[in-house]
Structure formats: C-alpha cells, structure tokens
Short mmCIF file of C-alpha atoms and ligand atoms in Angstrom, two decimals:
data_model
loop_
_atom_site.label_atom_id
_atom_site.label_comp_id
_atom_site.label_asym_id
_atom_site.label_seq_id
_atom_site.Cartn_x
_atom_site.Cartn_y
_atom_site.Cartn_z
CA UNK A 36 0.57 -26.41 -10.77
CA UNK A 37 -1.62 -24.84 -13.55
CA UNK A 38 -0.73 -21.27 -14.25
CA UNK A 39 -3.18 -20.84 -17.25
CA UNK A 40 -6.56 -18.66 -16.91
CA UNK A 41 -10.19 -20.61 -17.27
CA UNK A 42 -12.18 -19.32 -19.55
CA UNK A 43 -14.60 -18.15 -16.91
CA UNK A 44 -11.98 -16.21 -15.48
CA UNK A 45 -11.28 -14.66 -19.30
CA UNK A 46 -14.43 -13.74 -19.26
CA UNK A 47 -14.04 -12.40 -15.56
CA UNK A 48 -11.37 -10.30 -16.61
CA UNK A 49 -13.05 -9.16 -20.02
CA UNK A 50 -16.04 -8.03 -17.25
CA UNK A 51 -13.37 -6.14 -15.58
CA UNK A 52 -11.33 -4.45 -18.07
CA UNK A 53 -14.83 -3.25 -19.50
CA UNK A 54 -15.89 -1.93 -16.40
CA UNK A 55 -13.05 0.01 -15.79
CA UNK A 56 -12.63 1.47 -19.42
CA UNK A 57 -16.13 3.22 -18.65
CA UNK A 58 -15.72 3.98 -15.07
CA UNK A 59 -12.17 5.45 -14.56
CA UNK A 60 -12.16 8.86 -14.59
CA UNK A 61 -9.74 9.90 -17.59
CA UNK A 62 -8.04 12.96 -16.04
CA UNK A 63 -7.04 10.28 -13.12
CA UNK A 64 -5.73 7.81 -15.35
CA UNK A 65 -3.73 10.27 -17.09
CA UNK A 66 -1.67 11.12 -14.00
CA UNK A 67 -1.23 7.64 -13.00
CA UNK A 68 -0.04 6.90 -16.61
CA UNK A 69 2.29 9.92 -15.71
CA UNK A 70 3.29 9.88 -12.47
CA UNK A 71 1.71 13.08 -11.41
CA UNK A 72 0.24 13.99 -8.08
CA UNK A 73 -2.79 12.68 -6.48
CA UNK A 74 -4.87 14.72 -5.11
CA UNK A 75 -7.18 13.81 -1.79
CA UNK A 76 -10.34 13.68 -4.51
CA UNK A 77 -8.28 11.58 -7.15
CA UNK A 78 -7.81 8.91 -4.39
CA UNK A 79 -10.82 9.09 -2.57
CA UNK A 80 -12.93 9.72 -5.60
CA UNK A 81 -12.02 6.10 -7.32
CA UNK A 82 -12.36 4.34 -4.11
CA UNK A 83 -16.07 5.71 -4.01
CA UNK A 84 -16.76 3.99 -7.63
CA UNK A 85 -15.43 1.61 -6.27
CA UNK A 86 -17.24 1.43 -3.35
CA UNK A 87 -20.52 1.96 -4.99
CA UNK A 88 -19.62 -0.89 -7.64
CA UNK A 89 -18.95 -3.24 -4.57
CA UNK A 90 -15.36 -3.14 -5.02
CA UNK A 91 -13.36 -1.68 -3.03
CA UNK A 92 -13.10 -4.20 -0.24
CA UNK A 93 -12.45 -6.35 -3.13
CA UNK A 94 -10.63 -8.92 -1.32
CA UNK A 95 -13.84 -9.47 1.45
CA UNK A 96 -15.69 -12.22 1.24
CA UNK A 97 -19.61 -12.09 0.55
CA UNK A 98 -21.10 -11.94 4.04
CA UNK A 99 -19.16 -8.86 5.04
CA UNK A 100 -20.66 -7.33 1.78
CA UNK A 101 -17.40 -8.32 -0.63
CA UNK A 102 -18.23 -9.88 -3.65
CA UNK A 103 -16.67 -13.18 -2.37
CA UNK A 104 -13.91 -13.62 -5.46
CA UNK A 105 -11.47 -16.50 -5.70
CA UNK A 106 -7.64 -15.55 -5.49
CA UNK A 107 -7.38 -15.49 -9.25
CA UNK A 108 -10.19 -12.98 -9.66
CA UNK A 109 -8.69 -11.01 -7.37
CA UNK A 110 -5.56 -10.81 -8.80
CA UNK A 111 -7.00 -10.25 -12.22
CA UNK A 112 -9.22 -7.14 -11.10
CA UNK A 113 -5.44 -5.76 -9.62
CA UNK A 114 -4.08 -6.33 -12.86
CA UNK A 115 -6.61 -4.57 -14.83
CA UNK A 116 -7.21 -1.74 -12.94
CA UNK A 117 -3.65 -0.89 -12.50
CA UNK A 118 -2.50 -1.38 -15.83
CA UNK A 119 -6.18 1.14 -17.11
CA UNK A 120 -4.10 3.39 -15.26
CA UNK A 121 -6.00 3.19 -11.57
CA UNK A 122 -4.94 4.56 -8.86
CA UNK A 123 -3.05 1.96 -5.98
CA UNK A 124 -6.33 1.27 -3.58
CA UNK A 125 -5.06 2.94 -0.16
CA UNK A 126 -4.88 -0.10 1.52
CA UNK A 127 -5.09 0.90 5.37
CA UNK A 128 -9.04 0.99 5.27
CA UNK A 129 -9.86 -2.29 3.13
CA UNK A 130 -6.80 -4.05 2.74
CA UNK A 131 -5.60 -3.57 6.17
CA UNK A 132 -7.82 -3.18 9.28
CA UNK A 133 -11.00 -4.66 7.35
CA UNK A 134 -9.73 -8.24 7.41
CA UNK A 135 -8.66 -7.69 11.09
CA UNK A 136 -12.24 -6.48 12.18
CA UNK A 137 -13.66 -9.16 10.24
CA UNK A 138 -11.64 -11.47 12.03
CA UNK A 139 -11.41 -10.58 15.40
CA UNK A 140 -13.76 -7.57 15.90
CA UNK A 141 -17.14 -8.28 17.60
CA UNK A 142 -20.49 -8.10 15.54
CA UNK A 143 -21.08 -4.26 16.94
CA UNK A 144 -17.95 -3.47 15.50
CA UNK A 145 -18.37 -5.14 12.57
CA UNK A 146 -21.62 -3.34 11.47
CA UNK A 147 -19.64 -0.04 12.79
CA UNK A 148 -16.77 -0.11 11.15
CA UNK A 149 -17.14 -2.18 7.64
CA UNK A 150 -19.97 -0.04 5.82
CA UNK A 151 -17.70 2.94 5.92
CA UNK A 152 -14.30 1.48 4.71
CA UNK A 153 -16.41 -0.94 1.66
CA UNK A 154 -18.00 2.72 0.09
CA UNK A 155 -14.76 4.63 0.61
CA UNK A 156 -16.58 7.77 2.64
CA UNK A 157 -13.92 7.39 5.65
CA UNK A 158 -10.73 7.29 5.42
CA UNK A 159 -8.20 5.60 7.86
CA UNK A 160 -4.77 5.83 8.78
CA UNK A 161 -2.17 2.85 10.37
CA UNK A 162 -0.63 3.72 13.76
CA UNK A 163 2.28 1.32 14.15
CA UNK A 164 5.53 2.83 13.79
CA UNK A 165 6.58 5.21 16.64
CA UNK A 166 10.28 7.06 17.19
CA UNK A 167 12.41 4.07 18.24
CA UNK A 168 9.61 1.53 17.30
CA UNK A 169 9.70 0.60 13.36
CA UNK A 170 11.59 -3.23 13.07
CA UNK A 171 11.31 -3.72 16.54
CA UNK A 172 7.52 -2.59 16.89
CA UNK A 173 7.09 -4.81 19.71
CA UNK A 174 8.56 -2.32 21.57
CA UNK A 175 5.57 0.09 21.36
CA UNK A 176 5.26 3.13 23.96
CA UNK A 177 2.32 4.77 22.93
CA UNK A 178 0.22 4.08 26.34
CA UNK A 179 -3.28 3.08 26.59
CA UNK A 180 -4.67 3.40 30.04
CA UNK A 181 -7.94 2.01 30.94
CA UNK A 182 -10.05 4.40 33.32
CA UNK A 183 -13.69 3.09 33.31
CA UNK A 184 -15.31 2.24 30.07
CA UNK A 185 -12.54 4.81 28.16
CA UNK A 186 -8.85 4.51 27.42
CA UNK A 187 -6.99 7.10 28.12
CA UNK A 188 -4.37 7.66 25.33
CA UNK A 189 -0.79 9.11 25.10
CA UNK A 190 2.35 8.97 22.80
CA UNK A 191 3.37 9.12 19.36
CA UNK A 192 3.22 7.95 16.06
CA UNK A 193 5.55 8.45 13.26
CA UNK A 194 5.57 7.98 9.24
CA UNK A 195 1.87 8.30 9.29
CA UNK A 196 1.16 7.54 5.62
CA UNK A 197 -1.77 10.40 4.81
CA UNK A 198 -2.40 11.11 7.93
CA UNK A 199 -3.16 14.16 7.34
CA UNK A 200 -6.99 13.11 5.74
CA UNK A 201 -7.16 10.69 7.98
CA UNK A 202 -10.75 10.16 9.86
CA UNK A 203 -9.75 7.16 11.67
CA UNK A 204 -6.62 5.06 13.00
CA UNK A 205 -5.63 2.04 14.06
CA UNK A 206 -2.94 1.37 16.57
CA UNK A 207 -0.89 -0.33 18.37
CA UNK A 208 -0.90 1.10 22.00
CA UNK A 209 0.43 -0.54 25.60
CA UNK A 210 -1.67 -1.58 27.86
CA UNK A 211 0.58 -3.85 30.30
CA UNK A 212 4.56 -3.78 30.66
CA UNK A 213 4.30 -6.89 32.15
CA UNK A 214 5.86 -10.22 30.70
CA UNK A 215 7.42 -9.94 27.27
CA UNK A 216 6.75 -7.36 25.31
CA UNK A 217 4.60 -8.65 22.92
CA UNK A 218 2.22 -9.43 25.35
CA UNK A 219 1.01 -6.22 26.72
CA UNK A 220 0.28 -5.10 23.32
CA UNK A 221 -3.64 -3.81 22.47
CA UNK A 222 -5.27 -2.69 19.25
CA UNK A 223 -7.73 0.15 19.40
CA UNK A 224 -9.34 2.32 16.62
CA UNK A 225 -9.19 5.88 17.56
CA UNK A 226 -11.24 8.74 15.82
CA UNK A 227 -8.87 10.87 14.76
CA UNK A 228 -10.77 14.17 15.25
CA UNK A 229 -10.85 13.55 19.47
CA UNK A 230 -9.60 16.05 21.51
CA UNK A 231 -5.82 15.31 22.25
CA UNK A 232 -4.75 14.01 18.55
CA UNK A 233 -2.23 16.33 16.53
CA UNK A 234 -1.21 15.73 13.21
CA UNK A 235 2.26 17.09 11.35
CA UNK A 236 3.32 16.88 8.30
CA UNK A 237 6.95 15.66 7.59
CA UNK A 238 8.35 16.67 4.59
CA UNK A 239 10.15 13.87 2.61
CA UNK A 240 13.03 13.51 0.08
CA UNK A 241 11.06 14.17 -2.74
CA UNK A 242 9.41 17.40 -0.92
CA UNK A 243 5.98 16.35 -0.97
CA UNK A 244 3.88 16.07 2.13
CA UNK A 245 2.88 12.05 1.86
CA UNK A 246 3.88 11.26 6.25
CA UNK A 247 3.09 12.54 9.22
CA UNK A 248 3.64 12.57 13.05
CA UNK A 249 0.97 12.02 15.22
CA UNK A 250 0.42 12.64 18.75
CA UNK A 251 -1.74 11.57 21.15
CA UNK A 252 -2.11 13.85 24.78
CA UNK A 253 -5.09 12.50 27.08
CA UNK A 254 -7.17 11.35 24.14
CA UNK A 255 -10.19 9.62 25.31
CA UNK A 256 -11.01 6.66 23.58
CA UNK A 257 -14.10 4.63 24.37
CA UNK A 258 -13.54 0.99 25.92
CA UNK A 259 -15.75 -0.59 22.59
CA UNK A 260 -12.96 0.67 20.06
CA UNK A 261 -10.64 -1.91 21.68
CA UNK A 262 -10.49 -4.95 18.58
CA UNK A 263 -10.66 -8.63 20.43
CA UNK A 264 -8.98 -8.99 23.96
CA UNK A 265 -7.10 -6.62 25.63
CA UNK A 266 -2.57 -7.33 25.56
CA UNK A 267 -3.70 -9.85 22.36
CA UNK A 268 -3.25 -7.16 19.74
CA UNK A 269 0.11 -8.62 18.85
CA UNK A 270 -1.56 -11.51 17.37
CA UNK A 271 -4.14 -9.16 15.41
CA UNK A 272 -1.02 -7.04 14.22
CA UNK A 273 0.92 -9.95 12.66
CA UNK A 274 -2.48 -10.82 10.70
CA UNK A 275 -2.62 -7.28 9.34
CA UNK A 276 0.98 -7.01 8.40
CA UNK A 277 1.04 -10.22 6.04
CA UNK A 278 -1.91 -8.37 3.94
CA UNK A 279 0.53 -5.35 3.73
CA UNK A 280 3.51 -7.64 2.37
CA UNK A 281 1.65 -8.86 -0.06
CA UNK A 282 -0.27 -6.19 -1.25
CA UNK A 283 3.32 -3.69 -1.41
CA UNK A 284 4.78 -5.98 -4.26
CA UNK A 285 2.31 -4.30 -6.50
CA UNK A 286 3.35 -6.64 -9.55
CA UNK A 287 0.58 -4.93 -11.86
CA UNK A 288 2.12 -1.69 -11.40
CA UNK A 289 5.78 -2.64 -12.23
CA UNK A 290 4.02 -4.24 -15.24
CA UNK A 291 2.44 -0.77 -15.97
CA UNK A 292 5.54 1.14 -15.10
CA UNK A 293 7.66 -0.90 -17.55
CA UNK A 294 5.55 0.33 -20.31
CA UNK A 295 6.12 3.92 -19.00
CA UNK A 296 10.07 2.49 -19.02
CA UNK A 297 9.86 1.37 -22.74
CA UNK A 298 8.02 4.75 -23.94
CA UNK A 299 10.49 6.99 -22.32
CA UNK A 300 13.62 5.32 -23.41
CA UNK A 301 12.25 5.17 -27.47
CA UNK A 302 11.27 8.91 -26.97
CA UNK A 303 15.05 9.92 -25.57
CA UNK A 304 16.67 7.51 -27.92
CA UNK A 305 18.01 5.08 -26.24
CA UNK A 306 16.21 2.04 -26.93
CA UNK A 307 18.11 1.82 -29.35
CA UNK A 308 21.39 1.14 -27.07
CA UNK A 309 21.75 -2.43 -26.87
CA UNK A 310 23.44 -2.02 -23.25
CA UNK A 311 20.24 -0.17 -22.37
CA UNK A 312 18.16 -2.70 -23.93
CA UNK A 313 19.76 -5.21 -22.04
CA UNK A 314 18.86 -3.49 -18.63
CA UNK A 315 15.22 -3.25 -19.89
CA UNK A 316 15.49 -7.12 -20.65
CA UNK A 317 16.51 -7.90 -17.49
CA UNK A 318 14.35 -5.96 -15.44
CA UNK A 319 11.57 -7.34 -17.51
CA UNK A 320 12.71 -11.06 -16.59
CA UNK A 321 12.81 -10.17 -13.01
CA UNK A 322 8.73 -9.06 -13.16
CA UNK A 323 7.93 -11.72 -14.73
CA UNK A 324 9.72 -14.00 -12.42
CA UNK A 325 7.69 -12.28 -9.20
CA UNK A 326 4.63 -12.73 -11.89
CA UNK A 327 5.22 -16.59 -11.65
CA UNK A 328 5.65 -16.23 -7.84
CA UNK A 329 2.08 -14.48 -7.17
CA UNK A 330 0.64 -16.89 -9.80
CA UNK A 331 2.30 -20.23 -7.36
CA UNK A 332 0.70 -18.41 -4.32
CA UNK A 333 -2.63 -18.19 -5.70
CA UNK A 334 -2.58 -21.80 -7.80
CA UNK A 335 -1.98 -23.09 -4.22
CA UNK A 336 -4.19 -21.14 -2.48
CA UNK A 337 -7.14 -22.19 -5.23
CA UNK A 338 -5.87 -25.62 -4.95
CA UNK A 339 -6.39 -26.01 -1.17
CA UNK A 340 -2.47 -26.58 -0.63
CA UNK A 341 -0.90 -24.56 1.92
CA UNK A 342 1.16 -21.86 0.36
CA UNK A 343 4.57 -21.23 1.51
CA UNK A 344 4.83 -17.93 3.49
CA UNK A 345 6.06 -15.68 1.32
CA UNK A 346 4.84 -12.70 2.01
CA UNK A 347 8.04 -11.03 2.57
CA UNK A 348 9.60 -12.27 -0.42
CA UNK A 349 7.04 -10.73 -2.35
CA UNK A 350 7.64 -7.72 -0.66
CA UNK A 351 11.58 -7.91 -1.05
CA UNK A 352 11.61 -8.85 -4.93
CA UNK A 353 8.59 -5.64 -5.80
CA UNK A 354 10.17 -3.02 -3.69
CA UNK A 355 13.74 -3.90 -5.41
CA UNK A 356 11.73 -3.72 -8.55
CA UNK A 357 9.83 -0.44 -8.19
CA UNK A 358 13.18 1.38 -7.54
CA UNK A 359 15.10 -0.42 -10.52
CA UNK A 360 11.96 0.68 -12.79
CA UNK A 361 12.57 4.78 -11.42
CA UNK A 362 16.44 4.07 -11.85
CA UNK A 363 16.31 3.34 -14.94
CA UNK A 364 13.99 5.79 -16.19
CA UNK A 365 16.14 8.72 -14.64
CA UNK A 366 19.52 6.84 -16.34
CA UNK A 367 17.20 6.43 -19.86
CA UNK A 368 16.34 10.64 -19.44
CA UNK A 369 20.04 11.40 -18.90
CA UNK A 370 20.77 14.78 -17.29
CA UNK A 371 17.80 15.79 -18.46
CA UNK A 372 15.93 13.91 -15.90
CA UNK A 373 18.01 15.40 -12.57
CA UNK A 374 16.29 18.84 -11.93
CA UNK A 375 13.83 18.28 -9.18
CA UNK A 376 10.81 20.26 -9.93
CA UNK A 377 8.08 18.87 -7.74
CA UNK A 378 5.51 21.09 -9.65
CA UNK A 379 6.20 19.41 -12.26
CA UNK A 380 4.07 16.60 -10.51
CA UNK A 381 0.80 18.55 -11.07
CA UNK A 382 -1.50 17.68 -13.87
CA UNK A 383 -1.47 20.58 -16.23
CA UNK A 384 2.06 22.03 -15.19
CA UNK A 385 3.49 24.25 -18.15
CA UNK A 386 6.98 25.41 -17.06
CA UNK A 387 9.70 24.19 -19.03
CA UNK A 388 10.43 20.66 -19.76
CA UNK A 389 13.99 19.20 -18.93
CA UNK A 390 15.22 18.47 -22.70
CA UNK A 391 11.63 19.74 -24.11
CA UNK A 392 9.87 16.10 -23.25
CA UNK A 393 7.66 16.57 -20.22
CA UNK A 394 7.61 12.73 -19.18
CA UNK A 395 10.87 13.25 -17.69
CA UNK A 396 9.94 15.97 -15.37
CA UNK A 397 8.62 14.21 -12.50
CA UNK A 398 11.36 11.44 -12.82
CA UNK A 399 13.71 12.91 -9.70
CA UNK A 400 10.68 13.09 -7.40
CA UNK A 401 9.65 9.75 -8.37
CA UNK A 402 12.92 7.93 -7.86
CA UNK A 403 13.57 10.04 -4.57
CA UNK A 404 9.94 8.43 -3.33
CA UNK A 405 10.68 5.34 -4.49
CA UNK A 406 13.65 4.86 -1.76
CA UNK A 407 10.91 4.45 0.60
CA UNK A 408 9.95 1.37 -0.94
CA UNK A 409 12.50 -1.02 0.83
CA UNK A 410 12.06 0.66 4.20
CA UNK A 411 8.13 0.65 4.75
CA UNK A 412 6.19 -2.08 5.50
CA UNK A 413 8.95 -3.83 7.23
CA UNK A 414 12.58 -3.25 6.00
CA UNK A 415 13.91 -5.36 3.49
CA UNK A 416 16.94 -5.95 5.94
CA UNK A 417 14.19 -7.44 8.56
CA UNK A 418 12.21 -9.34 5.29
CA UNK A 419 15.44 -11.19 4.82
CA UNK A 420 15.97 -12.42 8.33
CA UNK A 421 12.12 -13.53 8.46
CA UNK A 422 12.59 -15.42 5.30
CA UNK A 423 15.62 -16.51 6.21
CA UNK A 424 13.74 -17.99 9.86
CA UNK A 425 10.50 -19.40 8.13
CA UNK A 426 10.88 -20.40 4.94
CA UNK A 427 14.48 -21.70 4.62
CA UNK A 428 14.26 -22.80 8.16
C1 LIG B 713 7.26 6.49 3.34
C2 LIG B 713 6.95 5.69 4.56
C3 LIG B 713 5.65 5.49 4.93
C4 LIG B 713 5.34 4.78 6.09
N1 LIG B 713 4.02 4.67 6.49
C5 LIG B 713 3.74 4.13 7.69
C6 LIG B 713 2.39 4.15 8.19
O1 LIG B 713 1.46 4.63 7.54
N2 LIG B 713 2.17 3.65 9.42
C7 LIG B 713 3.16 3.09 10.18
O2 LIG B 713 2.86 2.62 11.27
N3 LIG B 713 4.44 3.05 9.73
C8 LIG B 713 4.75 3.57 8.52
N4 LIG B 713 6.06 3.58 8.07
C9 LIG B 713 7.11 3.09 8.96
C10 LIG B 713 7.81 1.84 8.49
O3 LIG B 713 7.03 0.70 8.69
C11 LIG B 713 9.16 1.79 9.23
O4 LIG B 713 9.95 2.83 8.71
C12 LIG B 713 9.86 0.48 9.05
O5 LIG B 713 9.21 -0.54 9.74
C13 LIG B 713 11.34 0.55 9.55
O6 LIG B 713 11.41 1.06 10.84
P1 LIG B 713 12.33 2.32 11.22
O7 LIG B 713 12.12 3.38 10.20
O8 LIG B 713 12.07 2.66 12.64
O9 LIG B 713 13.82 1.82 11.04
P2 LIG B 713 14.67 0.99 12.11
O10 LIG B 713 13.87 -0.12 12.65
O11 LIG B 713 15.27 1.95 13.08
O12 LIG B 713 15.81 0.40 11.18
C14 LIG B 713 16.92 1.20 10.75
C15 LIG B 713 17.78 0.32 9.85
O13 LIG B 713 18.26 -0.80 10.58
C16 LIG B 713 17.93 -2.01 9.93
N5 LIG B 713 17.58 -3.04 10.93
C17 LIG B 713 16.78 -2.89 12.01
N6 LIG B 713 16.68 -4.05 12.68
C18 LIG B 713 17.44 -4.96 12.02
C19 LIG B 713 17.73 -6.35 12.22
N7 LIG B 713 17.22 -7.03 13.24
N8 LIG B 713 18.53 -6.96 11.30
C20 LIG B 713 19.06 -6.27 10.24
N9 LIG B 713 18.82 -4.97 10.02
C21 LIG B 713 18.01 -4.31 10.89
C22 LIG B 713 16.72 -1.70 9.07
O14 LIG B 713 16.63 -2.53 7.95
C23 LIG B 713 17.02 -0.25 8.65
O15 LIG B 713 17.88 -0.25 7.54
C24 LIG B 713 6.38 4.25 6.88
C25 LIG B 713 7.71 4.43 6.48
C26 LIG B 713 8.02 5.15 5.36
C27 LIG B 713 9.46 5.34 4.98
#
C-alpha cells in the first residue's frame, strides 16, 4: 500500500489550490472559515463556478461531461477546496442521483437530467425518509400509482434537507405491496413545482430552517421520470446511499475545523491547559487515523484491489468526529460560548459578543446542528450493525 502523492498529482493539487485561491468568492470563504450562515446564493453560487469550471460533478467520469479524475485527484480537489474555506458541495444533485442516472437511467434521461445538475442551475432534493420510514426505509408508503403514461403520486416525506429551494426530487415511492418489501420499491424524479407537492419547513434544534416536510396529494408525474425498471428501485437506492456514506465523513472539513479548534482555544487561553491540549491531541490522532482510512480506500481502489466496504465506517468515525470538533470548541469558549444567538450566524452581525470574541458566537448553534450528524444518512446505531454484518462477517 503506497500512501505517498506522485508528483503529477502534486502538481494536480498545486493546479487546484491555485484555482481555487482565484475563484472562491472571499465573503463565502469567510463564513465557512466562521461558521456563519449560508445563504441559497452562497451555495448555489460556488456550485455554478464550479459548474462552469467542469467541476462540480467532480466525481463523473469524462463521457457524462466529468473530467474523468482518478480517486486520488478526487480526494485532493475535496481537500483543497474545503480547507480554502469552500463551501460542502450539496451532494443530492451530483454526488447523489447523478451516479444513479448515469447508471441506470436511459440515454433520454441522461441528456435530461445531467446538463442541469454538472452547471449547478437546478437544484435537487432526496426523498427517502418518510414518518415511520428512516432505518427501516424499506418500509416506504409514499404510493406511486401508474394510470397511463403518468404516476399518480401520494404521501409524505420527512427531513427534507433544503427542500425548500428544491427544483427537483428523487424518491423512493411504492409501486407494488406484493412480495417483500423491498421489492415493490420504484425510483422516480418528480418536479417539485407540480401541482399536488407542499413543502414545510421544520424548525430544528439550532432554530434554523435547514429540513422540511413534503407532501405529495395527486401529483402527476410522467411515466419517463421513472429511473430503470419499475419495483427495482431498491437496488438503485442502495447504490446512491454508499455515495452518501462516504461523502458525510467529510475528512477535509474536520481537518479545516481543527484549525478553527486550535485558533479558538489560543484566543480564550486555554491552549495553554495541558488537559485541554491533550483533548486537542487526541482528537487530532483520531482525523488522522480516518485520514489513513480514506487514503487505504483509494490506494485500493487505484490499485485495482477490491476495497473493503467501508462506507459506513467512514461515516461512523466523521460524524463522531464533527461533533467532538463542536464539543470541544463550546468546552474551549467556556460559558461564554452557551448563549444561543442564531443571528449571530449572519455574516456581518454586530450585537454583542459572548466574552467580547465573536468566534464563539455561533458555537451553540453549531454544536446543536452537529447532533444531526450521527442520525442522517443512516444512524450510526444501524452503521454499526451493517458493519458488524459485512465487514466483520
Ligand atoms: C438533519 C437531517 C437531515 C436529513 N436529510 C434527509 C434528506 O434530505 N432526505 C431524506 O430522505 N432523509 C433525510 N434525513 C433522514 C435520515 O436519513 C433519518 O433520520 C435516518 O435514516 C434515521 O431514521 P429516523 O429518523 O426515522 O429514525 P428511526 O429509524 O426511527 O430510529 C430511531 C432510533 O432507533 C435506532 N434504531 C433504529 N433501528 C435500529 C436497529 N435495527 N438497531 C439499532 N438501533 C436502531 C436509530 O439508531 C435511532 O437512534 C435527515 C435527517 C436529519 C436529522
């Protein structure tokens, strides 16, 4: 197993990095550095320059218009942009349903669907999870019922990340209820502005407005939306899912968010703390360690050897990591850090800092959002019992 960069892929990064300097818009990198709010244009702004760049479906491969990079590059252009201070690529348009279309979608669909989600101009939204249906999602309700060349479409979605700018959704609707469940399973793409399709807001923890319900009442949804073979979209859902595991460990952004870590606990003094120190140590170990494990997935990958499936203990080891990071940031701030003052999450906020140092006013929100981290995506509790069935057999 070699672990070390070529020095093409030096260069490659170099590339990257300068690319990025000149193309990130500062006033977004300055919330990212800072954990404040992104707005709708923040997010969908960078995935245009992206997009335009060639980018943002940087994972594709060349003949769906990606610019065909190995694993390594890949991981590389994550690292850079996130540590420049980029915002996370909202992964439901390229990272998620892209590779599924590419897959299994037909060559209509194809040129439909891919132009859109590669330059960033439509935005999509993932409709899995449904009231009673999160672990167990085989258990879906939401009812797709074919009526001539439409589906007709009713139910409900919940946790609806963004839903609210969403243009289009994918979902997992029934079509049969016969045979096991997974089998009468479908996967459709559904414009979100059809009649029939409500969207509302659920307010989390933290207050802000990041999930959504979503129902569906009669919406008509036309018979070419439906992705490969009718009752097969089980099959297409576990594809989709793995990219999400992987992609939710976020490595580069614990890397970032250490940094943040470090700066915030020299500012309130307790750096010097050897206890504290100790904590930062160890955390710092543990990111390094899930480092090492991307690294092993993509040396195999580039080395044509299978890689083991360990997608959900990626997924386990960064969400545990992202909430130790805003744990220790609150416990580094003190008291200071426990008002919650959500506008203190907008760029350019000027009420009064908690102890007079304004990086620890969005430090409650931040670790209330982070909880979410070892729920979405598939619980932690469920990662363990997967890992537990397929990779220590
Ligand atoms: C912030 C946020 C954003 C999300 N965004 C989206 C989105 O955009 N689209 C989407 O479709 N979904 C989304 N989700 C939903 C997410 O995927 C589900 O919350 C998740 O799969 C867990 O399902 P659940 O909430 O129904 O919990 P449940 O499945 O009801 O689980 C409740 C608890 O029981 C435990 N549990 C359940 N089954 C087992 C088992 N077999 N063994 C051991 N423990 C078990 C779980 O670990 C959990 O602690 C989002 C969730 C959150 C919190």
């Amino acid at each position: 197993m070699d672990l070390s960069f070529t020095p093409e892929e030096q260069k490659f990064r170099e590339e990257v990095r300068a690319w990025v300097k000149e193309n990130l818009p500062k006033e977004i990198s300055h919330k990212v550095h800072n954990a404040l709010e992104l707005t709708r244009d923040d997010l969908q702004g960078w995935a245009k320059i992206l997009g335009k760049k060639g980018w943002l479906g940087y994972g594709w491969p060349k003949e769906f218009g990606g610019p065909g990079w190995t694993a390594i590059q890949r991981h590389l252009f994550e690292e850079e942009t996130a540590l420049a201070g980029a915002p996370r690529i909202i992964p439901f348009g390229p990272v998620m349903v892209a590779p599924v279309i590419m897959a299994f979608g037909n060559a209509e669909q194809q040129k439909r669907f891919l132009p859109g989600i590669a330059s960033g101009e439509v935005w999509w939204s993932q409709g899995y999870s449904e009231p009673g249906s999160g672990s167990d999602l085989a258990s879906v309700k939401t009812k797709a019922e074919r009526k001539g060349d439409k589906y007709i479409v009713n139910g409900q979605k919940t946790w609806t990340t963004l839903g609210q700018y969403g243009d289009w959704m994918f979902n997992l609707v029934r079509t049969s209820n016969e045979g096991k469940p997974q089998t009468g399973i479908s996967f459709l793409l559904l414009d979100m502005k059809s009649p029939g399709v409500t969207v509302r807001p659920i307010k989390l923890l933290d207050g802000g407005h990041e999930v959504n319900e979503v129902f569906f009442d009669n919406v008509e949804v036309p018979a070419e939306n439906l992705i490969g073979e009718e009752n097969k979209g089980w099959t297409y859902a576990k594809h989709l899912l793995s990219h999400e595991r992987t992609n939710i460990a976020d490595v580069n952004r614990a890397k970032r968010e250490l940094e943040r870590l470090k700066r915030i606990a020299k500012t309130e003094g307790v750096y010097e703390d050897q206890r504290f120190r100790d904590e930062i140590a160890k955390l710092e170990v543990d990111i390094v360690a899930l480092e090492m494990m991307v690294l092993r997935v993509l040396s195999a990958a580039t080395s044509g050897k299978n890689s083991l499936d360990v997608a959900g203990l990626l997924k386990i080891r960064g969400s545990e990591i992202q909430q130790r990071y805003a744990e220790l940031m609150m416990l580094a701030g003190g008291p200071y850090s426990l008002p919650l003052i959500r506008e203190a999450m907008e760029a350019g906020w000027q009420g009064n800092f908690p102890g007079g140092n304004p990086a620890l006013a969005p430090l409650t929100s931040t670790f209330f959002n982070m909880r979410k981290t070892t729920i979405y995506g598939g619980s932690n509790e469920v990662q363990r019992n997967i890992v537990a069935q397929t990779v220590l057999g």
